[in-house]
Amino acid sequence: MSASVAVCRNIYTEDRFRQLYGTEGKGRRSERLREKLAKRCRCSRAACLHLLRERVPIFSWLPKYRLRKWILGDTIAGLTVGILHIPQGMAFALLTSVAPIYGLYTSFFPVILYMLFGTGHHVSTGTFAVLSLMTGSVVEQLVPTPLQLNSSSTEEADFEAQRIGVASAIAFLSGVMMICMFCLQLGFLSTYLSEPIVKAFTSAAAFHVTISQLQSMLGLRLPRSTGTFSLFKTLGSVLENLPLTNLAELLISLVCLVVLVPVKELNTRFRHRLRTPIPVEILTVITATAVAYAFSLDSRYDIEIVGPIPAGFPQPRLPALDKLPLVAGDTVAITFVGYAVSVSLAMIYADKHGYSIHPNQELLAHGISNTVSSLFTCFPSSATLATTNILDSAGGYTQLSGLFTSMVVLIVLLLIGPLFHFLPKAVLACINVTSLRQMFLQFKDLPDLWRISKIDFVVWLVTWLSVVVLNVDLGLAIGVVFSMVTVICRTQRADCSVLGRASNTEIYRSIENHSKCCEVPGVKILTYNGPIYYGNRSFLREAMTRLLSLTPERIRSIEKARKAREGRDRDAIPTVESGVANTSFSSENEFFKSDNTADSEVQVVLIDCSSVNFVDVAGAKLFIQMCTECQKVGIRLYLANCNERVLKILTSSGLMNYMKPQHIFVTVHDAVVYIEQQKEKIPEGTNTIWV
């Protein structure tokens, strides 16, 4: 059974509606502003505690911690992630072109700091393949591997110190950038890296990671390619040197892949049945280290191993601050990627578990994590896809799981680390490649993306191709610029359509898509679905000219005919008893009952501004221009559904000098009823709407 609605009310112009229902004057608003500022600047014990809980969230969630309910899940999840951090930390250190021990440091310090300052309950921070790859490219450019490196002297130690100095400098500058962005409340900037861009970028970066690890898996000692077309340079170099493949390292890689890939697939397929995933990475590392040590694979078959891993904590030291100007440009891209991925992951799991995160606080958390960690020889860190997924699957509840994760890494740093001396680097390369499974699987989203939005599909494709073909940094920049261009093009080419009224209702829809909606006689109702600004001003003017047939030639001919008619009227009746004849319309009724327009001709243009979210100076001038052109041909211009910002700009630009405030209505139906009543010469006191 259908319901009906009956409404009877007065016709409202914007002025009349504001008088009846508007807020009080500016004095009251400024008073409220002063009250808000005074409240924020007030210093009290409660305000200090609130600020402390807001900026150091552990003081907010830890007192509410449900020990009996959550501690077991956090413990198991934290220990599971900690075990995974050990091989991944060392493996991603190779991507960063630094020694594996620095990957363990980066798996420890950021985890502790994010636990204190982060707002994501299920976010696991540490080494991330994409950031490691981007950082490694910069490290290779500034500290390239020498052709002949004497490993028996201090030359190798100095070389490693230079490399980690550059990587730490990138982490330091990235952290400082995030803290500055937090101070300026620029957390919204991550939105410029849309979901298609992030997914395409990480998927394409996975190809770079895989190709870069081929030389380690094959036992080739090749310099790392950087710059544009680096993927193809690396692939060409590997193919060229295939005859030099170390068969022992190739065999180790094949065995590792045969073990890692199926077990990881089992972990994924049965993640709901397994209490914790099978720690295949750490088992592979332990087994490979034992085999390499037992059979002296490094000396017998010239297998490249990790080498000495010092036990204990690193001494705090400043990064290579003299390199900051050289790494600034690349650090901007690293910062945005790290923050965008971290916030995206935090939001996904916050929505899943029904809590909220604070993007600006996430800036502070990751900023502090990178800045402080850089003082302990760490490279850039962020939230990671694989470990965050495992943390959630293993039953983690809060950030406290990070404490157990860091305890596992701490034990390795203090006691177990030196035992990995004989770990083959080929094993770490295989761990790197197999950890990218989720990134490669993002190709499955493409059919749905094509079905939902072809423009987003093209953005995904352009970003992916740019990153793969050119380079990680340059490809990301191209993807962001292309995405913004698509947004600008969509606002430039927004739809301008004619509205018709559904019979016996106050509903107005496009007559192009609703054939049973009819235009109001003598009234052309136009709507524009987008902002009106300098970029689309000419397109909107062209569309309105086409819909109203107001070409310059027609305007001149109508104006010329009207002036000729007025001249004939003056010559025929020069005077009357009441004085000189007035050719202008003294009232709305006179305008609508004039004989020079038929019912089929347009007498009024009504612009529905409900979809116009903002107008700039150029857009306001377009309204004035349209108003004057309509007046020249004897057409009145009305507006409806203007939001406060649009109306303020139009009023400030001087539009009221060309039209009356009474011609701006609250709704389209108010304007249409008013026009119809003026046509029928209904007295002022009965201006009401029946629906």
XYZ file of C-alpha atoms in Angstrom:
691
model
C 0.000 0.000 0.000
C 1.438 3.373 -1.017
C 1.482 6.297 1.401
C 0.831 9.925 0.519
C 2.095 13.246 1.819
C 0.115 16.485 2.050
C 1.919 19.721 2.909
C 0.619 23.275 3.052
C 3.100 26.075 3.770
C 4.182 29.505 2.661
C 6.548 30.122 -0.223
C 10.028 30.830 1.099
C 12.700 32.942 -0.487
C 16.162 32.672 1.043
C 15.767 36.074 2.724
C 12.401 35.186 4.242
C 13.582 31.763 5.407
C 16.686 33.279 7.026
C 14.585 35.844 8.854
C 12.316 33.146 10.286
C 14.719 30.281 10.925
C 18.254 31.682 10.607
C 20.827 31.922 13.391
C 21.481 35.070 15.341
C 23.841 37.804 14.206
C 27.586 37.770 13.694
C 28.185 39.045 17.222
C 26.850 35.808 18.656
C 28.964 33.724 16.262
C 32.122 35.631 17.151
C 31.222 35.220 20.804
C 30.938 31.459 20.355
C 34.306 31.479 18.543
C 35.887 33.310 21.479
C 34.369 30.784 23.862
C 35.812 27.870 21.864
C 39.271 29.448 21.736
C 39.151 30.226 25.453
C 38.101 26.670 26.217
C 40.957 25.227 24.163
C 43.519 27.569 25.672
C 42.326 27.026 29.249
C 44.898 25.205 31.363
C 43.588 22.865 34.023
C 44.288 19.437 35.424
C 41.422 17.926 33.416
C 42.625 19.603 30.217
C 46.171 18.318 30.746
C 44.944 14.774 31.367
C 42.761 14.948 28.259
C 45.717 16.148 26.176
C 47.924 13.400 27.606
C 45.383 10.677 26.771
C 44.896 12.145 23.311
C 48.581 12.383 22.428
C 49.748 9.231 24.244
C 46.817 6.857 23.655
C 48.230 4.086 25.865
C 47.050 6.125 28.876
C 43.562 5.981 27.400
C 43.184 2.284 26.503
C 45.448 0.599 29.071
C 43.312 1.508 32.154
C 40.312 -0.027 30.342
C 42.190 -3.192 29.435
C 40.191 -6.402 30.053
C 42.955 -8.621 31.393
C 41.131 -11.962 31.541
C 39.430 -11.545 28.186
C 42.214 -10.069 26.067
C 45.587 -11.079 27.494
C 45.679 -14.576 25.941
C 44.800 -13.313 22.440
C 47.311 -10.463 22.641
C 50.037 -12.809 23.902
C 49.570 -15.445 21.192
C 49.193 -12.858 18.430
C 52.208 -10.876 19.626
C 54.461 -13.916 19.863
C 53.319 -15.161 16.438
C 54.047 -11.810 14.788
C 57.367 -11.550 16.640
C 58.494 -14.904 15.226
C 57.561 -13.695 11.723
C 59.402 -10.393 12.238
C 62.770 -12.139 12.628
C 63.127 -13.605 9.114
C 61.221 -10.785 7.457
C 63.283 -8.120 9.212
C 66.531 -9.661 8.002
C 65.091 -10.277 4.531
C 63.800 -6.722 4.072
C 67.180 -5.397 5.236
C 68.602 -6.914 2.047
C 66.041 -4.914 0.057
C 67.234 -1.799 1.863
C 70.845 -2.681 0.923
C 71.985 -2.805 4.557
C 73.141 -5.620 6.850
C 70.415 -7.978 8.204
C 70.961 -6.877 11.821
C 69.483 -3.466 11.008
C 66.280 -5.169 9.921
C 66.025 -6.676 13.413
C 66.525 -3.249 14.968
C 63.753 -1.874 12.723
C 61.496 -4.721 13.856
C 61.983 -3.740 17.510
C 62.015 0.024 18.136
C 59.059 1.114 15.936
C 56.868 -1.620 17.471
C 57.415 -0.292 20.998
C 56.878 3.326 19.980
C 53.708 2.629 18.016
C 52.301 0.746 21.003
C 52.644 3.982 23.010
C 51.438 6.517 20.441
C 49.342 4.630 17.847
C 45.556 4.404 17.717
C 45.199 1.231 15.602
C 44.491 -1.759 17.867
C 45.354 -4.343 15.215
C 48.232 -2.607 13.389
C 51.627 -4.280 13.276
C 54.526 -1.983 12.404
C 58.042 -2.781 11.299
C 59.805 -3.446 8.018
C 57.717 -3.142 4.854
C 58.871 -4.470 1.467
C 57.826 -1.431 -0.591
C 59.477 1.094 1.743
C 62.582 -1.083 1.939
C 62.776 -1.204 -1.856
C 62.365 2.589 -2.171
C 64.936 3.214 0.562
C 67.343 0.705 -0.967
C 67.212 2.517 -4.307
C 68.346 5.743 -2.628
C 71.057 3.937 -0.662
C 72.411 2.325 -3.847
C 72.514 5.691 -5.622
C 74.404 7.476 -2.837
C 76.592 4.565 -1.643
C 77.035 2.188 -4.601
C 78.672 -1.186 -4.080
C 82.363 -1.038 -5.066
C 83.562 -3.584 -7.580
C 86.280 -4.874 -5.255
C 85.374 -4.838 -1.551
C 88.000 -6.179 0.888
C 85.909 -8.010 3.490
C 88.955 -8.779 5.685
C 89.573 -5.160 6.637
C 87.668 -2.270 8.169
C 86.677 -1.198 4.661
C 83.532 -3.356 4.758
C 82.529 -1.983 8.177
C 82.935 1.592 6.925
C 80.928 0.731 3.833
C 78.048 -0.710 5.913
C 78.177 2.309 8.238
C 77.802 4.668 5.279
C 74.838 2.717 3.963
C 72.929 2.534 7.235
C 73.781 6.205 7.785
C 71.908 7.097 4.590
C 68.997 4.762 5.402
C 68.746 6.206 8.937
C 68.834 9.726 7.514
C 65.829 8.875 5.336
C 63.988 7.490 8.384
C 64.890 10.591 10.416
C 63.709 13.026 7.736
C 60.561 10.984 7.115
C 59.737 11.120 10.820
C 60.353 14.865 10.989
C 58.088 15.372 7.964
C 55.301 13.374 9.618
C 55.621 15.334 12.868
C 55.457 18.621 10.925
C 52.396 17.334 9.072
C 50.845 16.468 12.432
C 51.486 19.980 13.748
C 49.777 21.394 10.643
C 46.956 18.809 10.919
C 47.640 17.486 7.420
C 46.436 13.965 7.987
C 43.933 14.412 5.178
C 46.760 14.479 2.604
C 46.824 10.693 2.596
C 43.470 10.810 0.798
C 45.295 11.906 -2.361
C 46.653 8.366 -2.501
C 43.352 6.729 -3.370
C 42.709 3.017 -2.947
C 43.295 2.211 -6.661
C 46.614 4.090 -6.535
C 47.804 2.339 -3.350
C 46.826 -1.117 -4.609
C 48.324 -0.595 -8.065
C 51.490 0.875 -6.573
C 52.059 -1.946 -4.083
C 51.263 -4.576 -6.722
C 53.730 -3.051 -9.180
C 56.348 -2.609 -6.458
C 56.029 -6.344 -5.765
C 57.358 -6.965 -9.289
C 60.359 -4.729 -8.557
C 61.021 -6.628 -5.326
C 60.788 -10.013 -7.068
C 63.127 -9.050 -9.913
C 65.626 -7.471 -7.496
C 65.809 -10.739 -5.520
C 66.558 -12.927 -8.543
C 70.296 -12.314 -8.326
C 70.413 -13.465 -4.686
C 68.303 -16.533 -5.480
C 70.625 -17.426 -8.371
C 73.847 -16.624 -6.524
C 74.860 -13.800 -8.892
C 77.039 -10.958 -7.596
C 75.613 -8.049 -9.607
C 75.359 -4.323 -8.851
C 71.825 -3.131 -8.148
C 70.215 -1.079 -10.914
C 68.540 2.220 -10.000
C 66.739 5.041 -11.775
C 64.200 4.800 -14.580
C 63.636 1.414 -16.264
C 65.490 -0.211 -13.344
C 63.305 -3.333 -13.500
C 64.290 -4.012 -17.108
C 67.941 -3.173 -16.434
C 68.030 -5.659 -13.564
C 66.222 -8.329 -15.566
C 68.572 -7.846 -18.524
C 71.619 -8.060 -16.277
C 70.337 -11.272 -14.679
C 69.611 -12.884 -18.048
C 73.003 -11.842 -19.352
C 74.782 -13.465 -16.388
C 72.680 -16.640 -16.174
C 75.654 -18.847 -17.141
C 77.363 -17.690 -13.915
C 74.548 -19.040 -11.716
C 75.680 -20.703 -8.504
C 73.923 -24.081 -8.705
C 74.090 -24.628 -4.941
C 72.283 -21.345 -4.221
C 69.779 -22.079 -6.989
C 69.042 -25.450 -5.353
C 68.629 -23.803 -1.943
C 66.206 -21.281 -3.452
C 64.133 -23.973 -5.160
C 63.895 -26.031 -1.957
C 62.856 -22.944 0.038
C 60.185 -22.004 -2.496
C 58.854 -25.575 -2.541
C 58.485 -25.386 1.248
C 57.356 -21.766 1.703
C 54.713 -21.462 -1.026
C 52.526 -24.492 -0.132
C 52.714 -23.890 3.631
C 51.803 -20.210 3.215
C 48.888 -21.282 1.031
C 47.754 -23.662 3.781
C 48.021 -20.860 6.345
C 45.816 -18.672 4.181
C 43.265 -21.312 3.275
C 42.838 -22.634 6.832
C 43.409 -19.397 8.747
C 40.006 -19.713 10.458
C 40.794 -23.220 11.723
C 44.407 -22.635 12.779
C 44.832 -20.935 16.159
C 48.131 -19.554 14.925
C 49.663 -19.832 11.450
C 52.500 -22.294 10.898
C 55.756 -20.285 11.407
C 57.278 -21.643 8.214
C 59.645 -18.683 7.695
C 61.481 -19.041 11.000
C 61.562 -22.835 10.638
C 63.086 -22.440 7.180
C 65.668 -19.969 8.519
C 66.672 -22.284 11.375
C 66.895 -25.349 9.111
C 68.863 -23.541 6.391
C 71.286 -22.082 8.944
C 71.887 -25.502 10.501
C 72.467 -27.171 7.122
C 74.788 -24.394 5.926
C 76.816 -24.603 9.135
C 76.939 -28.408 9.229
C 78.146 -28.786 5.648
C 80.203 -25.565 5.443
C 78.286 -24.505 2.347
C 79.848 -21.035 2.339
C 83.401 -22.310 1.947
C 82.702 -25.427 -0.145
C 80.216 -23.964 -2.647
C 80.870 -20.215 -2.316
C 77.374 -19.538 -0.976
C 76.777 -15.980 0.202
C 75.788 -15.962 3.874
C 74.537 -13.273 6.255
C 77.813 -13.067 8.158
C 78.481 -11.797 11.685
C 75.425 -10.558 13.597
C 76.414 -8.646 16.737
C 74.544 -9.408 19.937
C 73.159 -6.629 22.107
C 71.624 -3.199 21.647
C 72.915 -0.659 19.130
C 74.595 2.459 20.447
C 72.532 5.614 19.793
C 74.064 7.792 17.090
C 73.000 10.498 14.706
C 72.176 9.533 11.108
C 74.156 10.978 8.205
C 72.581 14.438 8.503
C 74.834 15.794 5.761
C 72.911 13.558 3.320
C 69.510 15.088 4.133
C 69.490 17.518 1.157
C 70.336 14.635 -1.176
C 67.547 12.351 0.065
C 64.820 14.984 0.615
C 62.990 14.416 -2.689
C 62.877 10.619 -2.364
C 61.916 10.889 1.308
C 58.731 12.795 0.423
C 57.513 9.824 -1.633
C 58.607 7.337 1.059
C 56.772 9.366 3.719
C 53.510 9.542 1.799
C 53.579 5.860 0.858
C 54.370 4.740 4.404
C 51.683 6.939 5.936
C 49.038 6.111 3.332
C 49.552 2.354 3.684
C 49.588 2.593 7.491
C 46.407 4.668 7.731
C 44.624 2.525 5.138
C 45.412 -0.658 7.096
C 44.431 0.955 10.395
C 41.095 2.119 8.948
C 40.324 -1.301 7.424
C 40.741 -3.122 10.734
C 39.112 -0.319 12.744
C 35.991 -0.633 10.571
C 36.112 -4.411 10.901
C 36.232 -4.333 14.714
C 34.047 -1.277 15.312
C 36.390 1.415 16.637
C 37.846 4.598 15.200
C 41.384 5.790 14.541
C 42.684 9.338 14.341
C 44.671 10.039 11.132
C 46.516 13.022 12.615
C 47.520 11.030 15.697
C 48.756 8.288 13.345
C 51.018 10.922 11.782
C 52.470 11.664 15.204
C 52.847 7.969 16.046
C 54.701 7.035 12.866
C 56.637 10.312 12.944
C 57.963 9.601 16.441
C 58.603 5.949 15.529
C 60.771 6.851 12.545
C 62.547 9.792 14.196
C 63.508 7.992 17.406
C 64.284 4.692 15.634
C 66.647 6.456 13.235
C 68.871 7.275 16.226
C 69.320 3.505 16.720
C 70.377 2.738 13.118
C 66.917 1.837 11.819
C 65.603 2.421 8.307
C 62.045 3.678 7.486
C 59.192 1.641 8.934
C 55.417 1.557 8.619
C 52.461 -0.737 9.141
C 52.922 -3.989 7.247
C 50.326 -5.968 5.307
C 51.345 -9.534 6.181
C 52.021 -9.121 9.907
C 48.895 -6.969 10.448
C 46.779 -9.662 8.830
C 48.409 -12.362 10.980
C 47.992 -10.238 14.120
C 44.266 -10.032 13.487
C 43.921 -13.696 12.492
C 45.819 -14.856 15.585
C 43.291 -13.128 17.860
C 45.002 -9.880 18.856
C 42.805 -7.318 20.618
C 44.918 -4.256 21.458
C 48.272 -2.581 20.949
C 49.602 -4.582 23.924
C 50.390 -7.388 21.469
C 53.253 -5.173 20.313
C 54.912 -5.686 23.704
C 55.100 -9.460 23.173
C 56.257 -8.967 19.577
C 59.138 -6.764 20.703
C 60.067 -9.255 23.467
C 60.609 -11.978 20.847
C 62.797 -9.679 18.746
C 64.650 -8.516 21.871
C 65.557 -12.102 22.780
C 66.967 -12.604 19.285
C 68.940 -9.363 19.496
C 70.440 -10.154 22.891
C 70.977 -13.925 22.677
C 70.131 -15.737 19.451
C 71.221 -13.281 16.741
C 74.833 -14.486 16.332
C 73.553 -18.022 15.605
C 72.243 -16.830 12.219
C 75.799 -16.156 11.012
C 75.656 -18.985 8.432
C 72.153 -18.223 7.120
C 72.276 -18.165 3.276
C 71.090 -14.918 1.757
C 69.204 -16.915 -0.877
C 66.813 -18.028 1.894
C 66.097 -14.410 2.814
C 65.489 -13.593 -0.855
C 62.926 -16.414 -1.064
C 61.200 -15.093 2.079
C 61.046 -11.660 0.442
C 59.409 -13.022 -2.698
C 56.885 -15.269 -0.942
C 55.847 -12.455 1.438
C 54.451 -10.533 -1.561
C 51.574 -12.963 -2.146
C 48.884 -10.500 -0.992
C 50.224 -7.784 -3.276
C 50.162 -10.011 -6.333
C 46.618 -11.158 -5.532
C 45.379 -7.582 -5.849
C 44.978 -8.278 -9.561
C 41.786 -10.119 -8.597
C 40.165 -6.756 -7.801
C 40.416 -5.547 -11.400
C 37.175 -7.117 -12.768
C 35.150 -5.595 -9.916
C 36.906 -2.268 -10.360
C 36.057 -2.264 -14.085
C 32.422 -3.009 -13.267
C 32.154 -0.325 -10.583
C 34.189 2.532 -12.077
C 36.051 2.455 -15.365
C 37.870 5.674 -14.466
C 39.307 4.098 -11.296
C 40.247 1.072 -13.387
C 42.230 3.312 -15.752
C 43.878 5.033 -12.753
C 44.912 1.598 -11.439
C 46.289 0.567 -14.830
C 48.211 3.812 -15.452
C 49.754 3.716 -11.967
C 50.744 0.057 -12.292
C 52.307 0.505 -15.739
C 54.132 3.685 -14.662
C 55.657 2.013 -11.606
C 56.646 -1.158 -13.490
C 57.989 0.520 -16.621
C 59.597 3.652 -15.164
C 60.409 3.493 -11.468
C 58.749 3.270 -8.065
C 59.001 6.978 -7.180
C 58.286 8.381 -10.619
C 55.462 5.897 -11.220
C 53.768 6.882 -7.963
C 53.972 10.570 -8.880
C 52.466 9.873 -12.309
C 49.654 7.867 -10.702
C 48.779 10.665 -8.252
C 48.870 13.359 -10.953
C 46.787 11.254 -13.338
C 44.218 10.546 -10.617
C 43.893 14.265 -9.848
C 43.550 15.045 -13.558
C 40.635 12.601 -13.780
C 38.945 14.395 -10.876
C 39.443 17.781 -12.556
C 38.130 16.431 -15.861
C 35.049 15.072 -14.133
C 34.291 18.447 -12.562
C 34.960 20.198 -15.867
C 32.602 17.948 -17.778
C 29.841 17.702 -15.187
C 26.326 17.214 -16.508
C 24.084 20.248 -17.132
C 20.516 19.089 -17.660
C 16.922 20.297 -17.895
C 14.554 19.330 -15.084
C 10.905 18.417 -15.420
C 8.231 17.997 -12.773
C 6.643 14.693 -11.856
C 2.894 15.183 -12.155
C 1.156 16.398 -8.955
C 4.384 16.324 -6.924
C 7.154 18.671 -5.874
C 9.749 16.273 -7.337
C 11.923 17.488 -10.232
C 14.141 15.176 -12.260
C 16.117 15.271 -15.504
C 13.746 14.928 -18.456
C 16.449 13.032 -20.334
C 16.348 10.153 -17.845
C 12.692 10.520 -16.779
C 10.464 10.723 -19.834
C 7.249 11.142 -17.825
C 8.520 14.275 -16.060
C 7.299 17.359 -17.942
C 8.773 20.834 -18.183
C 6.820 23.650 -16.539
C 5.364 25.868 -19.316
C 7.381 29.036 -19.787
C 10.014 27.935 -17.247
C 13.363 26.338 -18.083
C 14.757 24.618 -14.970
C 18.472 23.873 -15.245
C 20.719 21.966 -12.865
C 24.507 21.547 -12.855
C 26.036 18.594 -11.014
C 29.338 20.010 -9.886
C 31.220 23.065 -8.684
C 31.321 26.180 -10.860
C 34.846 27.534 -11.064
C 37.379 28.884 -13.533
C 38.159 25.399 -14.862
C 34.651 24.571 -16.065
C 33.175 28.047 -16.511
C 33.400 27.953 -20.298
C 31.914 24.432 -20.493
C 28.944 25.434 -18.334
C 28.348 28.592 -20.352
C 28.420 26.577 -23.567
C 25.910 24.064 -22.162
C 23.533 26.748 -20.904
C 23.748 28.630 -24.195
C 22.854 25.436 -26.024
C 19.943 24.563 -23.737
C 18.506 28.106 -23.777
C 19.431 28.887 -27.408
C 20.947 32.145 -26.208
C 23.555 32.588 -28.910
C 25.074 36.072 -29.342
C 23.297 36.429 -32.694
C 19.894 35.608 -31.188
C 20.482 37.966 -28.255
C 21.334 40.815 -30.661
C 18.327 40.129 -32.898
C 15.887 39.960 -29.956
C 17.358 43.082 -28.371
C 17.174 44.910 -31.704
C 13.533 43.861 -32.219
C 12.607 44.945 -28.705
C 14.198 48.365 -29.156
C 12.368 48.793 -32.476
C 9.067 47.900 -30.814
C 9.703 50.326 -27.992
C 10.489 53.052 -30.549
C 7.216 52.403 -32.398
C 5.298 52.552 -29.121
C 6.829 55.920 -28.272
C 6.021 57.304 -31.720
C 2.430 56.001 -31.647
C 1.511 57.181 -28.097
C 3.953 59.851 -26.973
C 1.924 60.896 -23.911
C -1.017 59.736 -21.821
C -3.026 61.381 -19.121
C -0.828 59.929 -16.405
C 2.403 61.110 -18.057
C 5.114 59.512 -20.221
C 4.674 55.815 -20.968
C 7.092 53.471 -19.117
C 8.321 50.550 -21.182
C 9.724 48.566 -18.276
C 7.677 46.126 -16.241
C 6.456 47.779 -13.070
C 5.577 44.463 -11.425
C 6.001 40.693 -11.760
C 2.411 40.396 -13.020
C 3.047 42.894 -15.832
C 6.065 40.888 -16.901
C 4.225 37.573 -17.073
C 1.108 38.988 -18.823
C 3.110 40.803 -21.493
C 2.071 39.969 -25.038
C 5.530 39.546 -26.427
C 5.889 36.025 -25.044
C 3.813 32.957 -25.712
C 3.281 30.082 -23.278
C 5.663 27.881 -25.266
C 8.487 30.435 -25.064
C 10.848 30.609 -22.098
C 9.974 33.479 -19.795
C 11.963 32.367 -16.730
C 15.215 30.474 -16.263
C 15.424 28.745 -12.885
C 18.840 27.366 -11.884
C 18.829 24.572 -9.304
C 22.067 24.989 -7.313
C 21.567 21.976 -5.035
C 24.545 20.124 -6.589
C 26.806 23.198 -6.750
C 29.037 22.784 -3.692
C 31.203 25.833 -4.325
C 31.598 28.798 -6.673
C 34.697 30.938 -7.246
C 34.987 34.486 -8.611
C 34.908 33.302 -12.232
C 31.780 31.254 -11.516
C 30.083 34.230 -9.832
C 30.855 36.401 -12.857
C 29.240 33.739 -15.058
C 26.016 34.083 -13.055
C 26.106 37.858 -13.549
C 26.773 37.433 -17.265
C 23.880 34.990 -17.640
C 21.613 37.336 -15.713
C 22.383 40.310 -17.987
C 22.004 38.234 -21.150
C 18.633 36.911 -19.990
C 17.484 40.445 -19.234
C 18.427 41.552 -22.744
C 16.025 39.010 -24.257
C 13.265 39.562 -21.699
C 13.899 36.467 -19.541
C 14.082 36.535 -15.752
C 16.697 34.490 -13.884
C 15.798 32.768 -10.596
C 17.955 30.648 -8.279
C 17.018 27.844 -5.879
C 18.700 25.497 -3.384
C 21.839 27.625 -2.923
C 23.979 26.590 0.027
C 25.291 29.257 2.381
C 28.814 29.445 0.932
C 27.602 29.701 -2.662
C 25.025 32.353 -1.753
C 27.605 34.382 0.161
C 30.024 34.432 -2.779
C 27.284 35.333 -5.271
C 26.049 38.160 -3.037
C 29.569 39.500 -2.413
C 30.320 39.468 -6.146
C 27.456 41.919 -6.811
C 24.818 39.581 -8.249
C 22.111 41.404 -6.288
C 22.719 44.457 -8.497
C 21.300 42.451 -11.397
C 18.532 40.455 -9.715
C 16.265 40.858 -6.710
C 16.811 38.928 -3.440
C 13.159 37.827 -3.828
C 14.245 35.749 -6.843
C 16.379 33.346 -4.771
C 14.251 30.547 -3.332
C 14.744 27.805 -0.792
C 13.610 25.020 -3.145
C 12.833 24.603 -6.828
C 9.169 24.011 -6.018
C 8.937 27.301 -4.096
C 10.197 29.109 -7.181
C 7.878 27.249 -9.570
C 4.776 27.861 -7.427
C 5.696 31.540 -7.107
C 6.107 31.857 -10.887
C 2.802 30.108 -11.555
C 1.008 32.327 -9.053
C 2.442 35.425 -10.696
C 1.180 34.192 -14.053
C -2.304 33.746 -12.597
C -2.113 37.146 -10.798
C -2.811 35.619 -7.357
C -2.726 38.256 -4.565
C 0.362 38.443 -2.318
C -1.368 37.205 0.833
C -2.127 33.777 -0.610
C 1.424 32.677 -1.526
C 1.185 29.073 -0.305
C 2.328 25.668 -1.485
C 0.111 22.604 -1.658
C 1.711 19.239 -2.343
